[in-house]
XYZ file of N, CA and C in Angstrom:
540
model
N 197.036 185.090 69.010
C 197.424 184.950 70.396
C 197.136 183.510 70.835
N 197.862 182.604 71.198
C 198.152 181.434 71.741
C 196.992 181.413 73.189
N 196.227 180.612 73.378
C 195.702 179.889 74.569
C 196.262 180.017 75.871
N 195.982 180.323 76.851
C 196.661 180.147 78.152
C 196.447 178.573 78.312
N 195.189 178.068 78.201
C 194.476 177.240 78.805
C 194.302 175.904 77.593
N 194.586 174.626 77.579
C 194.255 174.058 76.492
C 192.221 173.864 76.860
N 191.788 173.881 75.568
C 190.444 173.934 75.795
C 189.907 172.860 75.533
N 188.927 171.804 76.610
C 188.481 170.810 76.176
C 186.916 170.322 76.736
N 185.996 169.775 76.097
C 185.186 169.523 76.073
C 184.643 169.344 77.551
N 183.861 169.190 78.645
C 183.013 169.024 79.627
C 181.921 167.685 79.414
N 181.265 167.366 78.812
C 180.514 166.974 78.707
C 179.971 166.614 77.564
N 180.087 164.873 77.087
C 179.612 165.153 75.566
C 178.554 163.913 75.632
N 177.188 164.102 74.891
C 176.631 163.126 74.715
C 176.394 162.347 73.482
N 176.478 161.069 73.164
C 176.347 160.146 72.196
C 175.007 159.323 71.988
N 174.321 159.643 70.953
C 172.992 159.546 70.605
C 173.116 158.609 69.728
N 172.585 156.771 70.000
C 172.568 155.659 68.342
C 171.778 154.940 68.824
N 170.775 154.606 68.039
C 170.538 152.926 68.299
C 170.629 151.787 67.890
N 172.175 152.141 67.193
C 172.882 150.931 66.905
C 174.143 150.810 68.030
N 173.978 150.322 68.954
C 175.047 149.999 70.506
C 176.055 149.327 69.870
N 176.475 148.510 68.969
C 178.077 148.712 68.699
C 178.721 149.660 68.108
N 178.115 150.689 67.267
C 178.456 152.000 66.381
C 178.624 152.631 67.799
N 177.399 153.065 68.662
C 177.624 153.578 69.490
C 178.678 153.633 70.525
N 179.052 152.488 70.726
C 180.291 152.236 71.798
C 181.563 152.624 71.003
N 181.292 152.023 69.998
C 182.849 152.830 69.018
C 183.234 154.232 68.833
N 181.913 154.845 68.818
C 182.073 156.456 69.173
C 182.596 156.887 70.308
N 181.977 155.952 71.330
C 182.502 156.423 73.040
C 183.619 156.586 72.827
N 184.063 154.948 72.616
C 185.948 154.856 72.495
C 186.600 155.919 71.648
N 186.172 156.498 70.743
C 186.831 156.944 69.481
C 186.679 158.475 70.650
N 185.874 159.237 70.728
C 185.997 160.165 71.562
C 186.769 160.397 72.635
N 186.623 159.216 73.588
C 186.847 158.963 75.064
C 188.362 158.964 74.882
N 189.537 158.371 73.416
C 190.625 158.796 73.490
C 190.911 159.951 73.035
N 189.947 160.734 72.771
C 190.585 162.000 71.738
C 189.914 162.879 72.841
N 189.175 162.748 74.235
C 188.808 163.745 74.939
C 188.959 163.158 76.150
N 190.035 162.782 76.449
C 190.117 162.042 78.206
C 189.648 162.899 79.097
N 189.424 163.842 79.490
C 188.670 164.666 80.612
C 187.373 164.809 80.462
N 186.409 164.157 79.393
C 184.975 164.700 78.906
C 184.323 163.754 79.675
N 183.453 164.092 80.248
C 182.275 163.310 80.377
C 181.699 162.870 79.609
N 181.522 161.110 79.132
C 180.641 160.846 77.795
C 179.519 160.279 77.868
N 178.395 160.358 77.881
C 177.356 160.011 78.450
C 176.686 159.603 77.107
N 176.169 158.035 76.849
C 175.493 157.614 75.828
C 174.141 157.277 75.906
N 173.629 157.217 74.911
C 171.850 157.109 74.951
C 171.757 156.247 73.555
N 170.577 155.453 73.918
C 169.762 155.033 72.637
C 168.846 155.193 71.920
N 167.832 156.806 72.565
C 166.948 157.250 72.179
C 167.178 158.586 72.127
N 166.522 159.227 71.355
C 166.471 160.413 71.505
C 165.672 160.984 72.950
N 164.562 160.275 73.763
C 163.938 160.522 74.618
C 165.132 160.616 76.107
N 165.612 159.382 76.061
C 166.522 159.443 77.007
C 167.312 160.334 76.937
N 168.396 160.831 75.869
C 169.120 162.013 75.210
C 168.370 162.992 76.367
N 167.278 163.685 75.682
C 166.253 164.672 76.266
C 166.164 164.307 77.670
N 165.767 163.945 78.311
C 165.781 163.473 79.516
C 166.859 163.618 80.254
N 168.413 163.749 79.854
C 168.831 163.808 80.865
C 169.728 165.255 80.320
N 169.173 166.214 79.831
C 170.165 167.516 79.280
C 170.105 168.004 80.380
N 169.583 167.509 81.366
C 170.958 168.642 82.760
C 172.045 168.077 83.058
N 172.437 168.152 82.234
C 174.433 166.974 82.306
C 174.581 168.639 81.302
N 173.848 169.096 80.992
C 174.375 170.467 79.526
C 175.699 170.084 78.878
N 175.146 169.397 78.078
C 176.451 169.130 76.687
C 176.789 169.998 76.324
N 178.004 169.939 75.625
C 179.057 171.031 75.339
C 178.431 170.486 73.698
N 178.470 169.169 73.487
C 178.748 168.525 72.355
C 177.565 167.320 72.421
N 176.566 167.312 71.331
C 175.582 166.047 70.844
C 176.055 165.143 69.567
N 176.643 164.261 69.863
C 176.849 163.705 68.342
C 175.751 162.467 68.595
N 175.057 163.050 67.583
C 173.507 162.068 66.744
C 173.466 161.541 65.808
N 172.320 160.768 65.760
C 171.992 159.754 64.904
C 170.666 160.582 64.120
N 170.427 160.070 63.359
C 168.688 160.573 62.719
C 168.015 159.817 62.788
N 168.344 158.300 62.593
C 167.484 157.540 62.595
C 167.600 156.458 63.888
N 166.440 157.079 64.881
C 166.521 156.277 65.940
C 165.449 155.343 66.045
N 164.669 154.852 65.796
C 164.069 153.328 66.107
C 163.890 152.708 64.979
N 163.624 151.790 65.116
C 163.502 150.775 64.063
C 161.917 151.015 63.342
N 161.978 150.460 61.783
C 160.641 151.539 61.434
C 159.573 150.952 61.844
N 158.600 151.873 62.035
C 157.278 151.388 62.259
C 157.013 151.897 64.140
N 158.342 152.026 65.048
C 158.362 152.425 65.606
C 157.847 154.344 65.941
N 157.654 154.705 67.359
C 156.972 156.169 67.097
C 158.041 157.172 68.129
N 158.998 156.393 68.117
C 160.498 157.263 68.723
C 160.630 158.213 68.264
N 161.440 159.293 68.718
C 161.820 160.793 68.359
C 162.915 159.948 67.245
N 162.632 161.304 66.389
C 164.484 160.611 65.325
C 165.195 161.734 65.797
N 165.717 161.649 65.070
C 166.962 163.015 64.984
C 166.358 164.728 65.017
N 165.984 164.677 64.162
C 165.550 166.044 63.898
C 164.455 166.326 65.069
N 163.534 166.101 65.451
C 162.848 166.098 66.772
C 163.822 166.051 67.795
N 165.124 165.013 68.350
C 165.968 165.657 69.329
C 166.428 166.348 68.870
N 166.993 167.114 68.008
C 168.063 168.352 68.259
C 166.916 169.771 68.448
N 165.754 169.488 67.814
C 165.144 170.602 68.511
C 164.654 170.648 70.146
N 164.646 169.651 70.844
C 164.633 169.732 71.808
C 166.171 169.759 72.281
N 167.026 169.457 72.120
C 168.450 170.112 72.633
C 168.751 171.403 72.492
N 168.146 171.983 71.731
C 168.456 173.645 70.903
C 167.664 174.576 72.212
N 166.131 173.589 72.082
C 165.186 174.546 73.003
C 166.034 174.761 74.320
N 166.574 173.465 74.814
C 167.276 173.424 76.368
C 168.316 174.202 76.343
N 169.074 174.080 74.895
C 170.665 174.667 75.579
C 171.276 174.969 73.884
N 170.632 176.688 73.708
C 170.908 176.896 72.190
C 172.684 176.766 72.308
N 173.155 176.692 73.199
C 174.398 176.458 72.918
C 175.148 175.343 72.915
N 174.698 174.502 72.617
C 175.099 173.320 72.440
C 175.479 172.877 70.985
N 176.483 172.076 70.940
C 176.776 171.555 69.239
C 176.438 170.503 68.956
N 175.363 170.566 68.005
C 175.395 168.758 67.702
C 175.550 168.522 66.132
N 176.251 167.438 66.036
C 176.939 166.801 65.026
C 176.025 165.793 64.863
N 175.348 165.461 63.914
C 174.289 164.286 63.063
C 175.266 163.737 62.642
N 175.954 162.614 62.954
C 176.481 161.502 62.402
C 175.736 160.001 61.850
N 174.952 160.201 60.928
C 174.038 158.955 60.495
C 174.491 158.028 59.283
N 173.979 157.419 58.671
C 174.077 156.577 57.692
C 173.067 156.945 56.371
N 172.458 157.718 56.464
C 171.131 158.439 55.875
C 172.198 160.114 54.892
N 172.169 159.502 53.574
C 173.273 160.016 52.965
C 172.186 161.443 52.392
N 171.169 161.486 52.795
C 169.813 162.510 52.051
C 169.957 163.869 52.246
N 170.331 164.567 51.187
C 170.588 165.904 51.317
C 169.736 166.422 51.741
N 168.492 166.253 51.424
C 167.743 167.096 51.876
C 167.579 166.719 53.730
N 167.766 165.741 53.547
C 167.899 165.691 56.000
C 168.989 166.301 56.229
N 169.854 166.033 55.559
C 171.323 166.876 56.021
C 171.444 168.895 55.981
N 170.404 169.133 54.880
C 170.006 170.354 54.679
C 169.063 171.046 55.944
N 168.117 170.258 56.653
C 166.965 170.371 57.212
C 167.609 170.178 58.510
N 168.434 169.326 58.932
C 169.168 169.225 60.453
C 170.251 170.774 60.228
N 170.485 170.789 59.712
C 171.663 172.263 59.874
C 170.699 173.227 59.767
N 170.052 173.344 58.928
C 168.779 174.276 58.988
C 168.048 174.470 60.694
N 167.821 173.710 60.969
C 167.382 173.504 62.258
C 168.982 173.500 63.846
N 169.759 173.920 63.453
C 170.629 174.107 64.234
C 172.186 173.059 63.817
N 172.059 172.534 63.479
C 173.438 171.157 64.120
C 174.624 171.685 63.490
N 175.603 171.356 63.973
C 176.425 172.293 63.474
C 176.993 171.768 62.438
N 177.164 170.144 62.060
C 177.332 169.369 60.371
C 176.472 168.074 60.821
N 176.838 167.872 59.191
C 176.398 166.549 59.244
C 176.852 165.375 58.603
N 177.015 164.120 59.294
C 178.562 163.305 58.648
C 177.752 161.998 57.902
N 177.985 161.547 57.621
C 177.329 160.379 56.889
C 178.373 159.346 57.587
N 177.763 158.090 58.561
C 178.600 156.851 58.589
C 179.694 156.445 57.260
N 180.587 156.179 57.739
C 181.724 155.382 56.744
C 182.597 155.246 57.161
N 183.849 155.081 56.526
C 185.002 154.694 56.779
C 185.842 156.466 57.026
N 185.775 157.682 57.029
C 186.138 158.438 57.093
C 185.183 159.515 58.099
N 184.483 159.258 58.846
C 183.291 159.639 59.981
C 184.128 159.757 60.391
N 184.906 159.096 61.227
C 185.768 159.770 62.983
C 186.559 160.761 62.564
N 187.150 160.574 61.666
C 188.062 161.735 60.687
C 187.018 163.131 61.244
N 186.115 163.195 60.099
C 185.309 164.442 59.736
C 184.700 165.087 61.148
N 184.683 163.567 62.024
C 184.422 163.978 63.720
C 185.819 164.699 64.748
N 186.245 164.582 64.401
C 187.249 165.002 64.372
C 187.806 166.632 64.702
N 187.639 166.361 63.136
C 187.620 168.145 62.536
C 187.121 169.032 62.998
N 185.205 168.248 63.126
C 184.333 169.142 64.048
C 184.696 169.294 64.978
N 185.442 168.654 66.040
C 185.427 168.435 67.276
C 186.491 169.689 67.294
N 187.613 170.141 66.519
C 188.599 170.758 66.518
C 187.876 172.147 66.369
N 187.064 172.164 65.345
C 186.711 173.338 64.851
C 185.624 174.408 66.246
N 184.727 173.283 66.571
C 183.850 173.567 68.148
C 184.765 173.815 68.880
N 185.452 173.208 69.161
C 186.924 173.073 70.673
C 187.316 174.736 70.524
N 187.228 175.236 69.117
C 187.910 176.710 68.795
C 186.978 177.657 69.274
N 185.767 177.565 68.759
C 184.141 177.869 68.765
C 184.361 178.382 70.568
N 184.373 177.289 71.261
C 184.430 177.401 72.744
C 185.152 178.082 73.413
N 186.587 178.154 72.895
C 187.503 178.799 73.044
C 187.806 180.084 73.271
N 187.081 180.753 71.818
C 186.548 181.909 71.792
C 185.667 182.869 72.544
N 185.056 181.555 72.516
C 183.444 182.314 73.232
C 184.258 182.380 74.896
N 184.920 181.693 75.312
C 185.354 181.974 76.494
C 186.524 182.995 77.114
N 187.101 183.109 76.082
C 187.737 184.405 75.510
C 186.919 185.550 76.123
N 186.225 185.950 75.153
C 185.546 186.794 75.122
C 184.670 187.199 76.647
N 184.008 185.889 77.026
C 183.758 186.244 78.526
C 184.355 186.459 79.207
N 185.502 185.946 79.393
C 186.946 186.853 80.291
C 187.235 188.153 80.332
N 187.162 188.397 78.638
C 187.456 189.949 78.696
C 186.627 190.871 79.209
N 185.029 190.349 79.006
C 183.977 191.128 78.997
C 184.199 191.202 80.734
N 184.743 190.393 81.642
C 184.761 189.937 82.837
C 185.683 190.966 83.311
N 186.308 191.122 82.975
C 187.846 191.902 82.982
C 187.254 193.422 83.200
N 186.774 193.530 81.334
C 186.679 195.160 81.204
C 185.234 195.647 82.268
N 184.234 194.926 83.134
C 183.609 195.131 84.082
C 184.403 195.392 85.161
N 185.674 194.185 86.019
C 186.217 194.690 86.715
C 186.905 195.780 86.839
N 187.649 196.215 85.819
C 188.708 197.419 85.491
C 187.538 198.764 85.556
N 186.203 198.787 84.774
C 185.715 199.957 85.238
C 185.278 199.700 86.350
N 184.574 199.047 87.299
C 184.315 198.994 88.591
C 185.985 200.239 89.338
N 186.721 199.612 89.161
C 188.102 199.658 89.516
C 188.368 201.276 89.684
N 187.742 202.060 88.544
C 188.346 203.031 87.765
C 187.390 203.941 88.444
N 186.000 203.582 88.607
C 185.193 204.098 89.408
C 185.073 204.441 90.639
N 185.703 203.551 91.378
C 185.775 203.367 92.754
C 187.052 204.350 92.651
N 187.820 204.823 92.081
C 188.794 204.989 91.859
C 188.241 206.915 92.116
N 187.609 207.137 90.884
C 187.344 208.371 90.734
C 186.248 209.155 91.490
N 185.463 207.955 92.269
C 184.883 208.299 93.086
C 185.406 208.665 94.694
N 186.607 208.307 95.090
C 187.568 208.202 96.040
C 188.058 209.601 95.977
N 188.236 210.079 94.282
C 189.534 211.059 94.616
C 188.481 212.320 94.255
N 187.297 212.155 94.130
C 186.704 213.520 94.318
C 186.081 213.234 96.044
N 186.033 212.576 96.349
C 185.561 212.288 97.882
C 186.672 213.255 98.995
N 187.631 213.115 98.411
C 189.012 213.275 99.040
C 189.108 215.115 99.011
N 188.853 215.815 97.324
C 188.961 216.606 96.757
C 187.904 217.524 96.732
N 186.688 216.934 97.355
C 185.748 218.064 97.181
C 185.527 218.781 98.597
N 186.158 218.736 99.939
C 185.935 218.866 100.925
C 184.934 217.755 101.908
N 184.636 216.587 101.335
C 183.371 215.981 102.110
C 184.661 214.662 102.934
N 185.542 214.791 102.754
C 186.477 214.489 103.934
C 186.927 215.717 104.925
N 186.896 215.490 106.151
C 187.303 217.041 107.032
C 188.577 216.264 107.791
N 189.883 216.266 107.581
C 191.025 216.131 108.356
C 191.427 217.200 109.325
N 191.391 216.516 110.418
C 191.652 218.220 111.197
C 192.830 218.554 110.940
N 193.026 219.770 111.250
C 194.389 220.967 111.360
C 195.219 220.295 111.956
N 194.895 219.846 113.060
C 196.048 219.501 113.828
C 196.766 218.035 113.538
N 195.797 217.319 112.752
C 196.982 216.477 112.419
C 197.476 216.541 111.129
N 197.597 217.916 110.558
C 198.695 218.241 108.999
C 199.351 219.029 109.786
N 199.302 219.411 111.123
C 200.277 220.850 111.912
C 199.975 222.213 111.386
N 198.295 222.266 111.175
C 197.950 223.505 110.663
C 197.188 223.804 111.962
N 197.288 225.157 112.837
C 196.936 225.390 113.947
C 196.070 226.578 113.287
């Protein structure tokens, strides 16, 4: 069954602290989601800090400060995005090719994980298509669930009316059916 509605993102936040990668994501998004809100960060703290914007969508980094630094990385924000808003998607887009982080961030919620390169916006992409469906669904489904509440409300009020009517606890007088 085809969409009434095309479905698109609300709100997406962009997590780097590399600010030209980062701005290239904006752009790279910002044409593939013109109605989204894109809200960027350079820390994971700031990220955290401002999740009452509730992302639809986190695309992260893992490695956020420079070393030696005592910044949240990656895996520390998405558990604090998960805690705020288990429904949120976040996409680890890093440069950190380590299976085992890439194992341990999905493990811990994210929904993939892309390795920087020349084929990232691609694979961002995909995700973005594949979530966009994800959402879709899920909103689906609350409609109906929305629906099949109204319709029994409906059905109730309904059957509650016609024994109201039917059991005698309405009294119409005689005289106005012309029963004397």
């Amino acid at each position: 069954m085809a969409r009434k509605n095309k479905i698109y993102f609300n709100t997406i936040f962009v997590v780097d602290d590399e600010e030209v990668f980062l701005a290239g994501v904006e752009t790279h998004l910002q044409n593939k989601n013109k109605k989204a809100n894109i809200h960027c960060y350079t820390s994971g703290e700031d990220c955290v800090a401002n999740l009452k914007h509730k992302p639809e969508l986190v695309v992260l980094d893992y490695h956020l400060a420079p070393e030696g630094e005592s910044a949240m990385n990656g895996l520390q924000t998405l558990h604090k995005i998960k805690a705020d808003n288990s429904n949120a998607y976040v996409v680890i887009l890093t440069g950190d090719d380590s299976i085992q982080v890439a194992n341990d961030t999905k493990k811990h919620g994210a929904f993939d994980y892309i390795v920087k390169g020349e084929t990232a916006f691609a694979k961002l992409d995909i995700n973005c298509t594949h979530i966009l469906k994800q959402i879709g669904d899920a909103r689906e489904i609350e409609d109906f669930k929305k629906f099949k509440i109204g319709f029994l409300v409906i059905v109730i009020l309904f059957i509650v009316t016609l024994w109201y009517f039917t059991s005698g606890h309405l009294v119409i007088s005689d005289a106005l059916w012309g029963n004397n």
